[in-house]
Every structure is written in structure tokens, then in C-alpha cells.
Short mmCIF file of C-alpha atoms in Angstrom, two decimals:
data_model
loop_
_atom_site.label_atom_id
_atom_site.label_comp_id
_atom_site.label_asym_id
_atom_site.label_seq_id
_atom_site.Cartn_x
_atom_site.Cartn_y
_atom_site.Cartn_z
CA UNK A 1 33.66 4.56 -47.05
CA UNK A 2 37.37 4.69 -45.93
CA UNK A 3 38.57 6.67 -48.59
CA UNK A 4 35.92 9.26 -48.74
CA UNK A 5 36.28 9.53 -45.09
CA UNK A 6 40.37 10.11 -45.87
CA UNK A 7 39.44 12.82 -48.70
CA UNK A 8 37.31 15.01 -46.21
CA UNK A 9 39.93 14.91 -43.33
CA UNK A 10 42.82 16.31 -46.38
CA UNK A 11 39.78 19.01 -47.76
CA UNK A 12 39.41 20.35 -44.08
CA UNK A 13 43.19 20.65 -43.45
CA UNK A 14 43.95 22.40 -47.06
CA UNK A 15 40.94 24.60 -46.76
CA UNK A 16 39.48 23.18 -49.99
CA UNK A 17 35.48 23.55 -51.25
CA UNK A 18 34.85 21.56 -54.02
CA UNK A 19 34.96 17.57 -54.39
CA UNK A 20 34.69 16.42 -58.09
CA UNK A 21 33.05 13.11 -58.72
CA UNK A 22 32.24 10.79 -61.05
CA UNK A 23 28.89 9.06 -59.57
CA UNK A 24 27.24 9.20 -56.14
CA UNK A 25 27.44 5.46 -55.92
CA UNK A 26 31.41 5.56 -55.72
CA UNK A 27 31.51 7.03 -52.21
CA UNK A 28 27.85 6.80 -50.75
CA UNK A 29 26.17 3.28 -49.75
CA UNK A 30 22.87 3.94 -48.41
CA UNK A 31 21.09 7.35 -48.23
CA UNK A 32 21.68 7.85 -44.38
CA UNK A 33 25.13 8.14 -45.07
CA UNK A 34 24.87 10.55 -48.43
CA UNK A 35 21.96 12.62 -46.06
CA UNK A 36 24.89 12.92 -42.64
CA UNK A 37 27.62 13.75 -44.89
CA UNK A 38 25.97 16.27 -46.84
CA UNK A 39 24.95 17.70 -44.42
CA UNK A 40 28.40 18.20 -42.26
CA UNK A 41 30.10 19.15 -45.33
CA UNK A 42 27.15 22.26 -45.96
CA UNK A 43 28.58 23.09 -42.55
CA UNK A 44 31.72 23.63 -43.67
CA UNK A 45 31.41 25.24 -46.93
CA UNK A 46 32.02 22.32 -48.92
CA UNK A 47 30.17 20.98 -51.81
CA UNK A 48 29.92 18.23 -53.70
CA UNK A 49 29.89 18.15 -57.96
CA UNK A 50 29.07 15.02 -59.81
CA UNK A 51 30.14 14.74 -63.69
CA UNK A 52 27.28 11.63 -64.34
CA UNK A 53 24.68 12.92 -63.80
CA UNK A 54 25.63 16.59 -64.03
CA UNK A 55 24.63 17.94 -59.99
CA UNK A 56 25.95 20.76 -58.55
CA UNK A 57 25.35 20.37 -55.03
CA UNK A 58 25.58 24.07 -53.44
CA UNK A 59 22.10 24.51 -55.70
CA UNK A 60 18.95 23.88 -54.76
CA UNK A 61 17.81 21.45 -57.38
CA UNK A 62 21.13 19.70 -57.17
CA UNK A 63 20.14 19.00 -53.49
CA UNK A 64 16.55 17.23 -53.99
CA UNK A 65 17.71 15.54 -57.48
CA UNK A 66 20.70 13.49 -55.15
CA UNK A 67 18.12 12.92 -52.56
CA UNK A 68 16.04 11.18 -55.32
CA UNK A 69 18.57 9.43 -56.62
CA UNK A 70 19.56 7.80 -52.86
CA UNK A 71 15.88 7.34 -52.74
CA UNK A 72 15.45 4.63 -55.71
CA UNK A 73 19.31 3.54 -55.37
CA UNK A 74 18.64 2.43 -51.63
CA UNK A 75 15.09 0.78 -52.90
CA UNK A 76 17.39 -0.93 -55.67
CA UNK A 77 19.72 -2.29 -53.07
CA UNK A 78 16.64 -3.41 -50.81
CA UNK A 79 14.86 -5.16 -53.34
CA UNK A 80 18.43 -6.94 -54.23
CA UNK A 81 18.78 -8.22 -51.01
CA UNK A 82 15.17 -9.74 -50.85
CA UNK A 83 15.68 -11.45 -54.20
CA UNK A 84 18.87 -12.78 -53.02
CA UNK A 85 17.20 -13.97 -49.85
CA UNK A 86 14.21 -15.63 -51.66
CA UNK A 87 16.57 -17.61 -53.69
CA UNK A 88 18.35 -18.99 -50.79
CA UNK A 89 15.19 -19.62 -49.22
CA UNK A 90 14.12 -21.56 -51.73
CA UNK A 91 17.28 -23.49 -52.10
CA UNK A 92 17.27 -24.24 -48.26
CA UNK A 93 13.38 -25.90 -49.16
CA UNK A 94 14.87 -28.00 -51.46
CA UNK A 95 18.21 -28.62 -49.71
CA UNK A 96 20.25 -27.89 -51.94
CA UNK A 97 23.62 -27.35 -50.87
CA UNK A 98 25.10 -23.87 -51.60
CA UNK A 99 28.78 -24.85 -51.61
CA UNK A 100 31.04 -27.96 -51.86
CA UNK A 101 31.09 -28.67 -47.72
CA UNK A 102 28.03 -29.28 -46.32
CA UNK A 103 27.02 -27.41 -42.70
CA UNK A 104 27.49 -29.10 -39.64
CA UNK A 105 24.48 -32.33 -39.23
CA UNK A 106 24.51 -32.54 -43.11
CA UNK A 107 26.28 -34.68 -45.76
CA UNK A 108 25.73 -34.37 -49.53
CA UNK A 109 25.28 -36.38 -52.22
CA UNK A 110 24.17 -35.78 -56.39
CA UNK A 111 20.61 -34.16 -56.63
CA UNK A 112 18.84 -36.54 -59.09
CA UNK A 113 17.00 -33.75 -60.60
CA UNK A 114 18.53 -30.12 -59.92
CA UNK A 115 21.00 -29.53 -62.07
CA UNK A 116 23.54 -26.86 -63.46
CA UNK A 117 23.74 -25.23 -66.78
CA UNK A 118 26.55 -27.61 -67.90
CA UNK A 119 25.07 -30.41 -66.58
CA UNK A 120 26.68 -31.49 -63.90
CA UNK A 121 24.05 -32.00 -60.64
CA UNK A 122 24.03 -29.91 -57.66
CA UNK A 123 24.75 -31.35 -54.39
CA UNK A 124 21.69 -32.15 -52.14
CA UNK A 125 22.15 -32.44 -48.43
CA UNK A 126 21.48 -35.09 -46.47
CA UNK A 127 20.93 -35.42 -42.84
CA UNK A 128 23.72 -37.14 -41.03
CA UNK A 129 22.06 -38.61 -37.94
CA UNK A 130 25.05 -38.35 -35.45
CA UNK A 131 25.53 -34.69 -36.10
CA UNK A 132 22.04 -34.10 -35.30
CA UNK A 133 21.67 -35.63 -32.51
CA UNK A 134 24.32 -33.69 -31.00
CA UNK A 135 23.48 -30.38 -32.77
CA UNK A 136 20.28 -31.51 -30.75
CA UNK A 137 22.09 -31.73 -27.55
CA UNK A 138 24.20 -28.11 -28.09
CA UNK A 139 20.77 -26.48 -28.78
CA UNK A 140 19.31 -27.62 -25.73
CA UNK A 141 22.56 -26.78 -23.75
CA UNK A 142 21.71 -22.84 -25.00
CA UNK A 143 17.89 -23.01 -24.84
CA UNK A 144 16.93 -24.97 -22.20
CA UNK A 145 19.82 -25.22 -19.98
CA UNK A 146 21.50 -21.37 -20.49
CA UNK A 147 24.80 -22.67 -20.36
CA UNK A 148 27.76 -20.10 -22.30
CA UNK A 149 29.41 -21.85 -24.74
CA UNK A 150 32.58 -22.50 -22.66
CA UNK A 151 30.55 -24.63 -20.58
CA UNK A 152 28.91 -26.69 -23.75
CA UNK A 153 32.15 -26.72 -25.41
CA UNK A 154 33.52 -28.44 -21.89
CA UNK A 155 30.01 -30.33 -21.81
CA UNK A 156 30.82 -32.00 -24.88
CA UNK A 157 34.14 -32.91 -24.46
CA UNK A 158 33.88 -34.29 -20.99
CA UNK A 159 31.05 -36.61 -22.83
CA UNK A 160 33.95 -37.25 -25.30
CA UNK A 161 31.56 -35.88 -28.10
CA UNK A 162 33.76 -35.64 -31.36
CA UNK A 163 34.09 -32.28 -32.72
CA UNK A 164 33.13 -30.86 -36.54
CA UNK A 165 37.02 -31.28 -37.52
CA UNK A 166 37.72 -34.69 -35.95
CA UNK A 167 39.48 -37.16 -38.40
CA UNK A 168 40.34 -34.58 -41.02
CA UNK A 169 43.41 -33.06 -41.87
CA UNK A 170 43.46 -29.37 -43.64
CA UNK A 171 46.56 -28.02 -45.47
CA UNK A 172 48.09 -24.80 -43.35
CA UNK A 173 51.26 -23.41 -45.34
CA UNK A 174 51.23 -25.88 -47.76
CA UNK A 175 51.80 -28.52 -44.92
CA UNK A 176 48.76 -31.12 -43.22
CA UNK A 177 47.57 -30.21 -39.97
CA UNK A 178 45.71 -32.96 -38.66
CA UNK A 179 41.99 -31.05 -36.68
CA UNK A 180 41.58 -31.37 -33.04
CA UNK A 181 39.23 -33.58 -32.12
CA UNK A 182 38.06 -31.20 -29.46
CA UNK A 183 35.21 -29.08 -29.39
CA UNK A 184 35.85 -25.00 -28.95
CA UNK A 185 33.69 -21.99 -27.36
CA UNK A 186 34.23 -20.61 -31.11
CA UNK A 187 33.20 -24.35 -32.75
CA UNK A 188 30.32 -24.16 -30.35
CA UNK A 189 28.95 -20.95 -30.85
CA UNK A 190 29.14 -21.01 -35.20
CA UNK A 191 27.36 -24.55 -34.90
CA UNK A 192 24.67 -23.53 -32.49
CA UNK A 193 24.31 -20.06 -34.64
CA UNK A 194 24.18 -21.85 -38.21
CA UNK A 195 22.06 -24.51 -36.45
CA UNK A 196 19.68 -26.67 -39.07
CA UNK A 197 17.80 -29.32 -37.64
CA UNK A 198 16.62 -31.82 -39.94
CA UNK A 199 12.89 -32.69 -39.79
CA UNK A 200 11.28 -35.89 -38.59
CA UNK A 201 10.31 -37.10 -42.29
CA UNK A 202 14.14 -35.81 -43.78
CA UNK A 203 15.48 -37.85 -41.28
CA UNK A 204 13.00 -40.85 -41.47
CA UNK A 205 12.03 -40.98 -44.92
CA UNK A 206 9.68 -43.11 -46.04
CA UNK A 207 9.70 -45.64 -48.41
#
């Protein structure tokens, strides 16, 4: 982290040996990092104390008890991340939208069944037919064709394709700037990288 990286750089220059702190979680992130810094630090004669738990780094046991800890903290974090992926997962089976503005070939409407704690429903998305068919088009640009997305930004305007801002206005320093119409090499590449193409029965439902 920034700071901790600050703090070593002022130790070295003032010839210091100790660092005081309260938990390994405030300056380490994964183990890789506690494992590199420990290690340069034992290189220069400095040593790290922690007040929760009590570990006294210069020992011994203080150095395998902070490995362990990394060990199950990183594991923690891992097994975090997979939760949080499952659940988005399984909200992107359902399509339920994760925030108010639905992603480019989408619209939203009221879920009839998924709802929030205080009632009110959740937004499910719905495929909007136009923006497929051209989210289509700039994924077969990339795939098929191997065009950079200058040239599909230029493809689509030439072709007088509208672009994911035309006809709204957005407030910039509390004043309303109206979107260009045009397509970007920076509109291009976020729509072609959070690309979600509907499927044959979401976009022909049957009766």
C-alpha cells in the first residue's frame, strides 16, 4: 500500500528498526506482498511488531505464525471473491439488473417476482432489439473482421449508426450537455468488452 511503502522509505533514511502495528491486515493485501516485504526489510535489519495478535517478527515463531495468518486471510479473500461472483452469476441468469441504467442492448422494466426487502421490485432487463443488432454488428467487426476500434467506431458512423448517448442529455457542472450522437474508439471498445448478447428465446419469447 502507498503509505506503507512511504513509512519504509522514512525508516531507511532515519536508520530506524522497529515498525509498531496494530494488525497485519492494515498494510498487507495478499500474502505475496507480506512474504516480499518481509523479506527486504530482514535485509535491512528491520522488523515488524504487531499489538493484535501479539508477533514479534525478528523471532522465529513470530515468522511462521504471520505466514499462517496470510495463509487463511488470502483463502478468506478468495473465497469472498467467488461468493461475490456466484451471486452475480446468478443474477445475470435471471437478468436482473444490478443498477438503475441498464448495459448497452438492454432496457429494464419491474421484475414481477424478485423483489427487495422493502418491497419495492428489482429491475429486470430486457433486450432492446436495435442495440443488439448492432452490438451484433461491433462484435463481428472485432471477431470476424479484426478491425481496431477506430475503424468500427468510423464503421459505424459512416453507416450513421446512433451511438449509446444519442438523444440524452447528462448534467456536467450543474449545466445539460446534450451526448454526441457519435460513436467513439472508447464507446466502442467498453460496448464490445461489456458485450451481452441476448439469446434467441429472450429476444423471441414465446407466448
Amino acid at each position: 500500500r502507498p503509505g506503507v511503502k512511504k513509512m519504509l522509505r522514512y525508516m531507511k533514511q532515519h536508520n530506524i528498526t522497529t515498525i509498531l502495528m496494530q494488525r497485519p491486515d492494515r498494510a498487507f493485501r495478499k500474502l505475496i506482498d507480506l512474504a516480499l516485504t518481509l523479506q527486504e526489510l530482514n535485509k535491512a535489519g528491520i522488523y515488524f511488531r504487531f499489538i493484535e495478535p501479539d508477533l514479534d517478527l525478528s523471532t522465529p515463531t513470530g515468522k511462521i505464525m504471520i505466514q499462517l495468518m496470510g495463509m487463511f486471510a488470502e483463502m478468506e479473500s478468495s473465497i469472498r471473491q467467488q461468493r461475490q461472483l456466484e451471486i452475480i452469476e446468478l443474477t445475470r441468469s435471471k437478468r436482473i439488473a444490478r443498477s438503475q441504467n441498464a448495459p448497452y442492448g438492454w432496457t429494464t422494466q419491474p421484475h414481477p417476482t424478485e423483489k427487495y426487502k422493502s418491497g419495492r421490485p428489482k429491475l429486470m432487463l430486457i433486450p432492446a432489439p436495435a442495440q443488439q443488432t448492432i452490438l451484433k454488428k461491433i462484435i463481428a467487426l472485432r471477431n470476424d473482421k479484426h478491425m481496431s476500434f477506430n475503424n468500427i467506431a468510423d464503421t459505424l458512423n459512416e453507416r450513421g449508426t446512433p451511438s449509446p448517448g444519442a438523444g440524452k442529455t447528462i448534467m456536467r457542472k450543474g449545466s445539460p450537455v446534450q451526448c454526441s450522437p457519435h460513436w467513439s474508439t472508447k464507446g466502442a471498445r467498453s460496448v464490445y468488452e461489456h458485450a451481452d448478447l441476448a439469446s434467441e428465446d429472450e429476444l423471441n419469447p414465446t407466448l
